[in-house]
Short mmCIF file of C-alpha atoms and ligand atoms in Angstrom, two decimals:
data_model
loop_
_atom_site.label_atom_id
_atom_site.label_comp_id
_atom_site.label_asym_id
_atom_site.label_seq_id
_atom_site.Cartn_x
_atom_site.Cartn_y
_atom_site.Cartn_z
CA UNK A 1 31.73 49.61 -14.41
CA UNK A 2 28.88 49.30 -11.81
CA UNK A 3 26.55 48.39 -14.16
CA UNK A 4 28.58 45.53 -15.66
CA UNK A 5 29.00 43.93 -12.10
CA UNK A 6 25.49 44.27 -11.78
CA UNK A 7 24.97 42.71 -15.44
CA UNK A 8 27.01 39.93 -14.15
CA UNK A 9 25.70 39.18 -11.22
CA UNK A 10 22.48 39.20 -12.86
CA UNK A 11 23.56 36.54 -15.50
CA UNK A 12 25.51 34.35 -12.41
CA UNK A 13 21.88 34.41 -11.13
CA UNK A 14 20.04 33.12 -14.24
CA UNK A 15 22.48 31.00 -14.68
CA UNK A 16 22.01 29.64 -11.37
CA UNK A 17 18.38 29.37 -11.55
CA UNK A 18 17.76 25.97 -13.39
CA UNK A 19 19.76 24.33 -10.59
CA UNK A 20 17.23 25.52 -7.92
CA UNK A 21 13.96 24.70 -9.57
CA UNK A 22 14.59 21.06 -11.30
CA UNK A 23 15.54 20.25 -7.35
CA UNK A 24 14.00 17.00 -7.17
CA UNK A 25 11.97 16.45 -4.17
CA UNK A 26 13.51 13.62 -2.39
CA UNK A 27 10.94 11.34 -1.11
CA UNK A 28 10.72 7.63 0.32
CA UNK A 29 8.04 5.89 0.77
CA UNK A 30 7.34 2.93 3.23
CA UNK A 31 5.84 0.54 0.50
CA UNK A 32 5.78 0.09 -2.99
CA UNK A 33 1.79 0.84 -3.56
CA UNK A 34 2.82 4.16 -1.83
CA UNK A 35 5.74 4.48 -3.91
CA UNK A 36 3.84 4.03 -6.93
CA UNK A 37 0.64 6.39 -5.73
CA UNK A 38 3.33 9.03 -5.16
CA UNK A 39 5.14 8.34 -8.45
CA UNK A 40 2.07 9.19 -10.43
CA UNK A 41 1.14 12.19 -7.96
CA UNK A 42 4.97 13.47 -8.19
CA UNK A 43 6.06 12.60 -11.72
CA UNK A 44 9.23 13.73 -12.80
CA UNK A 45 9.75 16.53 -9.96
CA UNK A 46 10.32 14.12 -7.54
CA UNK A 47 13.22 10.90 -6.75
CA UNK A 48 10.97 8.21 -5.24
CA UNK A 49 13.20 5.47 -2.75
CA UNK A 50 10.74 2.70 -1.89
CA UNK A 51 11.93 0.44 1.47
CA UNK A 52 9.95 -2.39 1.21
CA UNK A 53 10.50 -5.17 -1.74
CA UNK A 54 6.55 -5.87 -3.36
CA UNK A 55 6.96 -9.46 -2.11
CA UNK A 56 7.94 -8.44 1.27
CA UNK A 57 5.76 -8.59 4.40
CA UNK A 58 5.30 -5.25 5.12
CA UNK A 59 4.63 -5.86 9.04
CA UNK A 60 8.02 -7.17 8.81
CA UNK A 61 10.53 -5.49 6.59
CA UNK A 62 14.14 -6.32 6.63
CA UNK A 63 15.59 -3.01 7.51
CA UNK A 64 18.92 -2.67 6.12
CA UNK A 65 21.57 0.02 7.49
CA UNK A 66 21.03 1.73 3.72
CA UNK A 67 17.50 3.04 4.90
CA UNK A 68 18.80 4.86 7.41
CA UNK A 69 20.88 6.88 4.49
CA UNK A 70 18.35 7.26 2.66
CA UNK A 71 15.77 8.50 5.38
CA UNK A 72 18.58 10.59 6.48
CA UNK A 73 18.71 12.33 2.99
CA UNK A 74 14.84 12.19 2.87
CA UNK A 75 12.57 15.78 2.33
CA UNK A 76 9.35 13.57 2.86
CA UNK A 77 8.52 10.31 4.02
CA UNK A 78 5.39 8.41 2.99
CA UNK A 79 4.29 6.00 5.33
CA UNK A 80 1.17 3.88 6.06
CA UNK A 81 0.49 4.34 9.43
CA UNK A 82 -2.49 2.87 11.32
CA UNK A 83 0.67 0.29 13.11
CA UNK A 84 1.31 -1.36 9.37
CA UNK A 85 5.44 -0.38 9.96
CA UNK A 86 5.66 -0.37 13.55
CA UNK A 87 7.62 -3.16 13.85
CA UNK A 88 10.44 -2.03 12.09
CA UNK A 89 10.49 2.05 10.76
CA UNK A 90 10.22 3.47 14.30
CA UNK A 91 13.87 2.25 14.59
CA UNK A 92 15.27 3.40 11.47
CA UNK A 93 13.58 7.07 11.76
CA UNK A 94 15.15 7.49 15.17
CA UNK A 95 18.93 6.74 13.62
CA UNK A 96 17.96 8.55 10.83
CA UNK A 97 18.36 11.86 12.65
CA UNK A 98 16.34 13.71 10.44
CA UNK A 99 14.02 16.19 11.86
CA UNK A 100 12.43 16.63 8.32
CA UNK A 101 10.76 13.39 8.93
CA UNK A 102 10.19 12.66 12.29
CA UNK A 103 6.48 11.99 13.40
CA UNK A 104 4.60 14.87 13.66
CA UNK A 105 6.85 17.39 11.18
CA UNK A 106 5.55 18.29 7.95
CA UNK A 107 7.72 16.15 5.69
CA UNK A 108 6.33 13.30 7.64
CA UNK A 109 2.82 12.05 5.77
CA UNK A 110 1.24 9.26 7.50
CA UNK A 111 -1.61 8.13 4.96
CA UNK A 112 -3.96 6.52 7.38
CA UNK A 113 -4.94 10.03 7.76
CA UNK A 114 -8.71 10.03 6.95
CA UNK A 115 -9.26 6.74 6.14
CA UNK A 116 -12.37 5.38 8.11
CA UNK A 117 -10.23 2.46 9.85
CA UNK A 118 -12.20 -0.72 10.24
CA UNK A 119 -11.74 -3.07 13.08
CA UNK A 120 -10.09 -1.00 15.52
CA UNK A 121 -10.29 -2.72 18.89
CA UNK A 122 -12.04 -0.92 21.68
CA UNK A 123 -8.78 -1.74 23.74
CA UNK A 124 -5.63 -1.68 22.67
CA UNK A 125 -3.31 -5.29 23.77
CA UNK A 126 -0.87 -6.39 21.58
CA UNK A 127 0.34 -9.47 24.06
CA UNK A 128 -2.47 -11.38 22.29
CA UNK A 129 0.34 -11.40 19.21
CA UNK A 130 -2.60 -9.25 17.23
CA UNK A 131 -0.29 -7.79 14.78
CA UNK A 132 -3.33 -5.23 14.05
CA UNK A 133 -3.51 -3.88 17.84
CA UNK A 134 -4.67 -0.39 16.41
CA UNK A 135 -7.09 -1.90 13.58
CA UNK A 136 -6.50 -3.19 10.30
CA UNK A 137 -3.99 -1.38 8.53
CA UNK A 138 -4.50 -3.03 4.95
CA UNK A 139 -6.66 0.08 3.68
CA UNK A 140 -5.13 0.74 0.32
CA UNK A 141 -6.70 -2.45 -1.19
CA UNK A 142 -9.72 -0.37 -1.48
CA UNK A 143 -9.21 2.07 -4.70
CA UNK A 144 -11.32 4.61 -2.83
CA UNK A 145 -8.87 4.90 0.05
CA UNK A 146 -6.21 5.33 -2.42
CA UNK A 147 -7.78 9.12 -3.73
CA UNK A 148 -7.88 9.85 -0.15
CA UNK A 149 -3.90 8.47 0.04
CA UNK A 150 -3.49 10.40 -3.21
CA UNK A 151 -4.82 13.63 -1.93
CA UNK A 152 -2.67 13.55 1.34
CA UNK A 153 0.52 13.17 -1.13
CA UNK A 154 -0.02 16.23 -3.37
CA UNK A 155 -0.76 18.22 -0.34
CA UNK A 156 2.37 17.52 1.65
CA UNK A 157 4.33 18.02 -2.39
CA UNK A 158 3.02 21.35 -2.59
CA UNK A 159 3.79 22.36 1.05
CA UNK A 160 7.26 21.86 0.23
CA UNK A 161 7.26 23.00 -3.43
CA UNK A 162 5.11 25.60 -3.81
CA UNK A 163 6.02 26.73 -7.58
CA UNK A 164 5.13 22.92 -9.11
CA UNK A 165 1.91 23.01 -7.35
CA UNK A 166 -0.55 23.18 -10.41
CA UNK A 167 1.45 19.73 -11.66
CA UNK A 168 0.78 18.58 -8.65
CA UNK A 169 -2.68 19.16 -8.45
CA UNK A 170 -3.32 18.27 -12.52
CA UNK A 171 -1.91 14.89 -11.43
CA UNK A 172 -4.03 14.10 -8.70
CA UNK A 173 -7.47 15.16 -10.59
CA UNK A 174 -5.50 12.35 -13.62
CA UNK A 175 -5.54 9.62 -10.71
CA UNK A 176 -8.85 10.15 -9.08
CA UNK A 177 -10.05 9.84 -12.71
CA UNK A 178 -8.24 7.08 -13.61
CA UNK A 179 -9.78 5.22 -10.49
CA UNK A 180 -13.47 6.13 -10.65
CA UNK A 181 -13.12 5.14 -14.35
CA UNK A 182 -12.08 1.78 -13.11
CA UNK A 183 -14.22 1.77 -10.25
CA UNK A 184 -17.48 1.20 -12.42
CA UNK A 185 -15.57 -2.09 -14.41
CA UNK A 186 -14.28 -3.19 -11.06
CA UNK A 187 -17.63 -3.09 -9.55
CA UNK A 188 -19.34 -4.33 -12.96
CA UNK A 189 -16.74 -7.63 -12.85
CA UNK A 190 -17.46 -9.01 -9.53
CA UNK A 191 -21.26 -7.93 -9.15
CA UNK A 192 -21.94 -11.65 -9.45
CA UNK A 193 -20.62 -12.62 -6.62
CA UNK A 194 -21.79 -10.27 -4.45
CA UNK A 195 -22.05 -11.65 -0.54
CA UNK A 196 -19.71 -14.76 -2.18
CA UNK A 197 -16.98 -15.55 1.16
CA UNK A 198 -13.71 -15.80 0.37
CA UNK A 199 -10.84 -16.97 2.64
CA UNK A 200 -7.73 -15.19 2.90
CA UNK A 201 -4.38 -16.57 4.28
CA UNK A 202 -3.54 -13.04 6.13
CA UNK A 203 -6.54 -10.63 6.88
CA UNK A 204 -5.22 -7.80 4.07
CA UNK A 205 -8.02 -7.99 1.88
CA UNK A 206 -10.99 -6.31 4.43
CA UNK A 207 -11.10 -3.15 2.59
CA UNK A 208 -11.09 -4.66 -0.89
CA UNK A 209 -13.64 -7.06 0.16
CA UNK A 210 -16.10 -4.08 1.99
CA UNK A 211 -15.80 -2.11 -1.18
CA UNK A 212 -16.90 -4.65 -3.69
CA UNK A 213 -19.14 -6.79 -1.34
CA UNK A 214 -17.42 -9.80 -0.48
CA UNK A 215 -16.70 -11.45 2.78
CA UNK A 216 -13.03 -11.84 3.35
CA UNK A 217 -13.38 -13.13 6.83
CA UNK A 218 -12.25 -16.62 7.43
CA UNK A 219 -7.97 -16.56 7.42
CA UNK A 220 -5.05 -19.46 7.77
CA UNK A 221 -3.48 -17.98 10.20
CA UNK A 222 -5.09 -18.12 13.71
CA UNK A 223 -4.40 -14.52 14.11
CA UNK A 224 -2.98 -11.93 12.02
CA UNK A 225 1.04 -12.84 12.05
CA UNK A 226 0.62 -15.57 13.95
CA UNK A 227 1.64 -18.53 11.84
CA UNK A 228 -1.04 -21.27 11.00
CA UNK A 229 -1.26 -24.24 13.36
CA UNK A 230 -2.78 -28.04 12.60
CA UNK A 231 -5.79 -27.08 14.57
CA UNK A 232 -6.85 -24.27 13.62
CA UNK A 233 -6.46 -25.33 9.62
CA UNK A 234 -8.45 -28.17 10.65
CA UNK A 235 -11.36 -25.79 12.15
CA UNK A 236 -11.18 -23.71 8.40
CA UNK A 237 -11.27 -26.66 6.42
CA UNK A 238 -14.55 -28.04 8.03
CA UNK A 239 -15.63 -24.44 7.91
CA UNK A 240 -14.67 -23.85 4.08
CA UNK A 241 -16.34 -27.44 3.59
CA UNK A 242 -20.13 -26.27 5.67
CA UNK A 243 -20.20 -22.61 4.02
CA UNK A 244 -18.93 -23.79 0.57
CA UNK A 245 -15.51 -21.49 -0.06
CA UNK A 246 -14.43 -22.20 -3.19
CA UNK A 247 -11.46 -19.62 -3.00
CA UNK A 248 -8.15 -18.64 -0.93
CA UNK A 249 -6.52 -15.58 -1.50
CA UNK A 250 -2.56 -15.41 -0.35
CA UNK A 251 0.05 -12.64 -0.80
CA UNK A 252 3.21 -13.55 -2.34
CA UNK A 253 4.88 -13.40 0.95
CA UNK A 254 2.97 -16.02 2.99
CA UNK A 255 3.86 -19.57 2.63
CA UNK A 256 1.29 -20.68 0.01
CA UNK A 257 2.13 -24.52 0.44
CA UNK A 258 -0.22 -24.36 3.39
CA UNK A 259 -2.70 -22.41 1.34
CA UNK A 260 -2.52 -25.41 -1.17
CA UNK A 261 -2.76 -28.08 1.33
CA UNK A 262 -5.79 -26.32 2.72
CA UNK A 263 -7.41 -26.26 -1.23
CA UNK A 264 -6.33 -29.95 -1.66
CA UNK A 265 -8.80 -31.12 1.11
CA UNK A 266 -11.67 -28.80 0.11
CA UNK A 267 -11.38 -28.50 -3.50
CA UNK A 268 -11.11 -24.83 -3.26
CA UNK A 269 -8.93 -22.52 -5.81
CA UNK A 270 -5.98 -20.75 -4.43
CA UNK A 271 -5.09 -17.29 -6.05
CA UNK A 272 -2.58 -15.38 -5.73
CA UNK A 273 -2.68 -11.34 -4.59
CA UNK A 274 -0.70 -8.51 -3.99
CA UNK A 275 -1.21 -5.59 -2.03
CA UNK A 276 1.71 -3.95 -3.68
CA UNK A 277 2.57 -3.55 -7.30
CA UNK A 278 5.46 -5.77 -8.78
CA UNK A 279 4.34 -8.16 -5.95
CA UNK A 280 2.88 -10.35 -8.46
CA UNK A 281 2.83 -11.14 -12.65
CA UNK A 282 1.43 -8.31 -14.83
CA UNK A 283 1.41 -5.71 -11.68
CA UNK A 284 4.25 -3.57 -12.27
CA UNK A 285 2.69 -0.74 -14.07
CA UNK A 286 1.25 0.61 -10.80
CA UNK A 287 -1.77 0.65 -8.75
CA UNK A 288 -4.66 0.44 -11.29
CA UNK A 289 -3.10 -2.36 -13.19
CA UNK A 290 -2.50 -4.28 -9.86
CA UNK A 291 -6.39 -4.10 -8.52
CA UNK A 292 -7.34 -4.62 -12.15
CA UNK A 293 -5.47 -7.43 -11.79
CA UNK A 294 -6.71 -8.66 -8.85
CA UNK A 295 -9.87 -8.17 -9.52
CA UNK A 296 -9.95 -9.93 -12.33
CA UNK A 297 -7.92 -12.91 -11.05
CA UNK A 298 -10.86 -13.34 -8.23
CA UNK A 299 -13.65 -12.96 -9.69
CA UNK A 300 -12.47 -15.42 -12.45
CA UNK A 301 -11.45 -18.49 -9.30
CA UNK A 302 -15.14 -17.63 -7.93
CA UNK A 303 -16.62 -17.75 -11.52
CA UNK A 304 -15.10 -21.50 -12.26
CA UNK A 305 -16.24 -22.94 -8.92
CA UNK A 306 -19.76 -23.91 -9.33
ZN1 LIG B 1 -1.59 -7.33 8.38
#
């Protein structure tokens, strides 16, 4: 008789065992490149919620009352960091009530982590309206950033699921390969216009244009999220007109009238970007197809305009 209750108990426990280990992780992420990174990192063994839309300023995300749900349900969070969601995730985190996630505990990953930040201010003051008070948070444009995003990701999956691990890991090595495969073409494609300037409505293309030698340093807006005004458009039209820029780059957000009325006076292509995948047309497989994309969308406006 013992031995049967112990037999059964037994089987209740088998039985019981599938439940436990196809527990999803539950995981949101801030953005939707970081969505996507962690999609490819977590595959099936984890339920990805992404906040932000792909064509929605990320500085400035319309936080609805359903993120607080879902950060409240949350086993990780995947944010940005470096001040990108400052403006609006602080908030939500707090009425989240989940100490899972809050700053600082394990299930919160902050990606910035490593990166090698580039202009960080030697002192902090945001009443200039800088939206980039703590440096320029638009790292991930740079594939290379994105292994070090990548790595941060499948560390903080195996913390909290030790047994899937090895997946974990397998998946990572995939991406970093999958990247420096693409590095080379990347590189290859816009080697001819190497030291070319490009101007860029909002300053989110530093990183990209750092990695494959372009200067990305002349922007529509006066400041970063402060909105364009007649006088300074005047100042980077005669400045587009002296150094010859042939190209503006604007995310999908951005109002890209004034990027046209800008190329009308200068004769200068405007192309659109995306930091995010799904932001724009043939970018919704994920983050290789997106810079490949992008890439390829550049150097192709600088190739036509000589
Ligand atoms: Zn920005």
């Amino acid at each position: 008789m013992r031995f049967s209750i112990l037999q059964l108990i037994c089987s209740l426990a088998l039985t019981a065992l599938p439940v436990t280990s196809y527990a999803k992780l539950n995981v949101v992420a801030t953005t939707p490149d970081l969505a996507s990174i962690a999609k490819e990192i977590g595959g099936d063994r984890i339920d990805v919620t992404t906040l932000a839309k792909p064509t929605e300023d990320p500085h400035f995300v319309d936080a609805k009352p359903s993120f607080i749900v879902k950060l409240n349900h949350a086993d990780l969070l995947i944010e940005g960091g470096a001040e990108l969601e400052i403006g609006w995730l602080p908030a939500l985190l707090d009425q989240s009530r989940n100490p899972k996630i809050a700053p600082g505990a394990p299930g919160h990953v902050a990606c910035a982590q490593g990166v090698a930040l580039m202009e960080v201010p030697t002192s902090l003051d945001r009443s200039r309206g800088d939206i980039h008070a703590a440096g320029n948070p638009h790292y991930l444009v740079d594939p290379v950033n994105a292994k070090i995003v990548a790595q941060h990701m499948a560390n903080a999956f195996c913390a909290q699921d030790e047994k899937d691990c090895p997946a974990y890991r397998a998946n990572l090595k995939k991406f970093n390969e999958a990247i420096d495969a693409k590095l080379a073409d990347w590189e290859r494609i816009l080697a001819p216009f190497k030291g070319q300037q490009v101007a860029a409505y909002h300053n989110s293309w530093l990183y990209f244009g750092n990695r494959f030698g372009l200067t990305i340093d002349l922007f529509l807006e006066p400041k970063p999220g402060v909105p364009p005004t007649p006088t300074h458009l005047a100042e980077v039209i005669t400045k587009m007109r002296q150094d010859k820029v042939h190209v503006i780059i604007v995310d999908p957000y951005l109002n890209r009238r004034t990027a046209e009325t800008v190329a009308e006076k200068t004769g200068a292509t405007v192309v659109d970007v995306s930091q995010f995948p799904g932001g724009i047309k043939g970018t919704e497989g994920g983050y290789v197809p997106l810079i490949d994309r992008v890439v390829n969308a550049i150097a192709r406006a600088l190739g036509q305009s000589h």
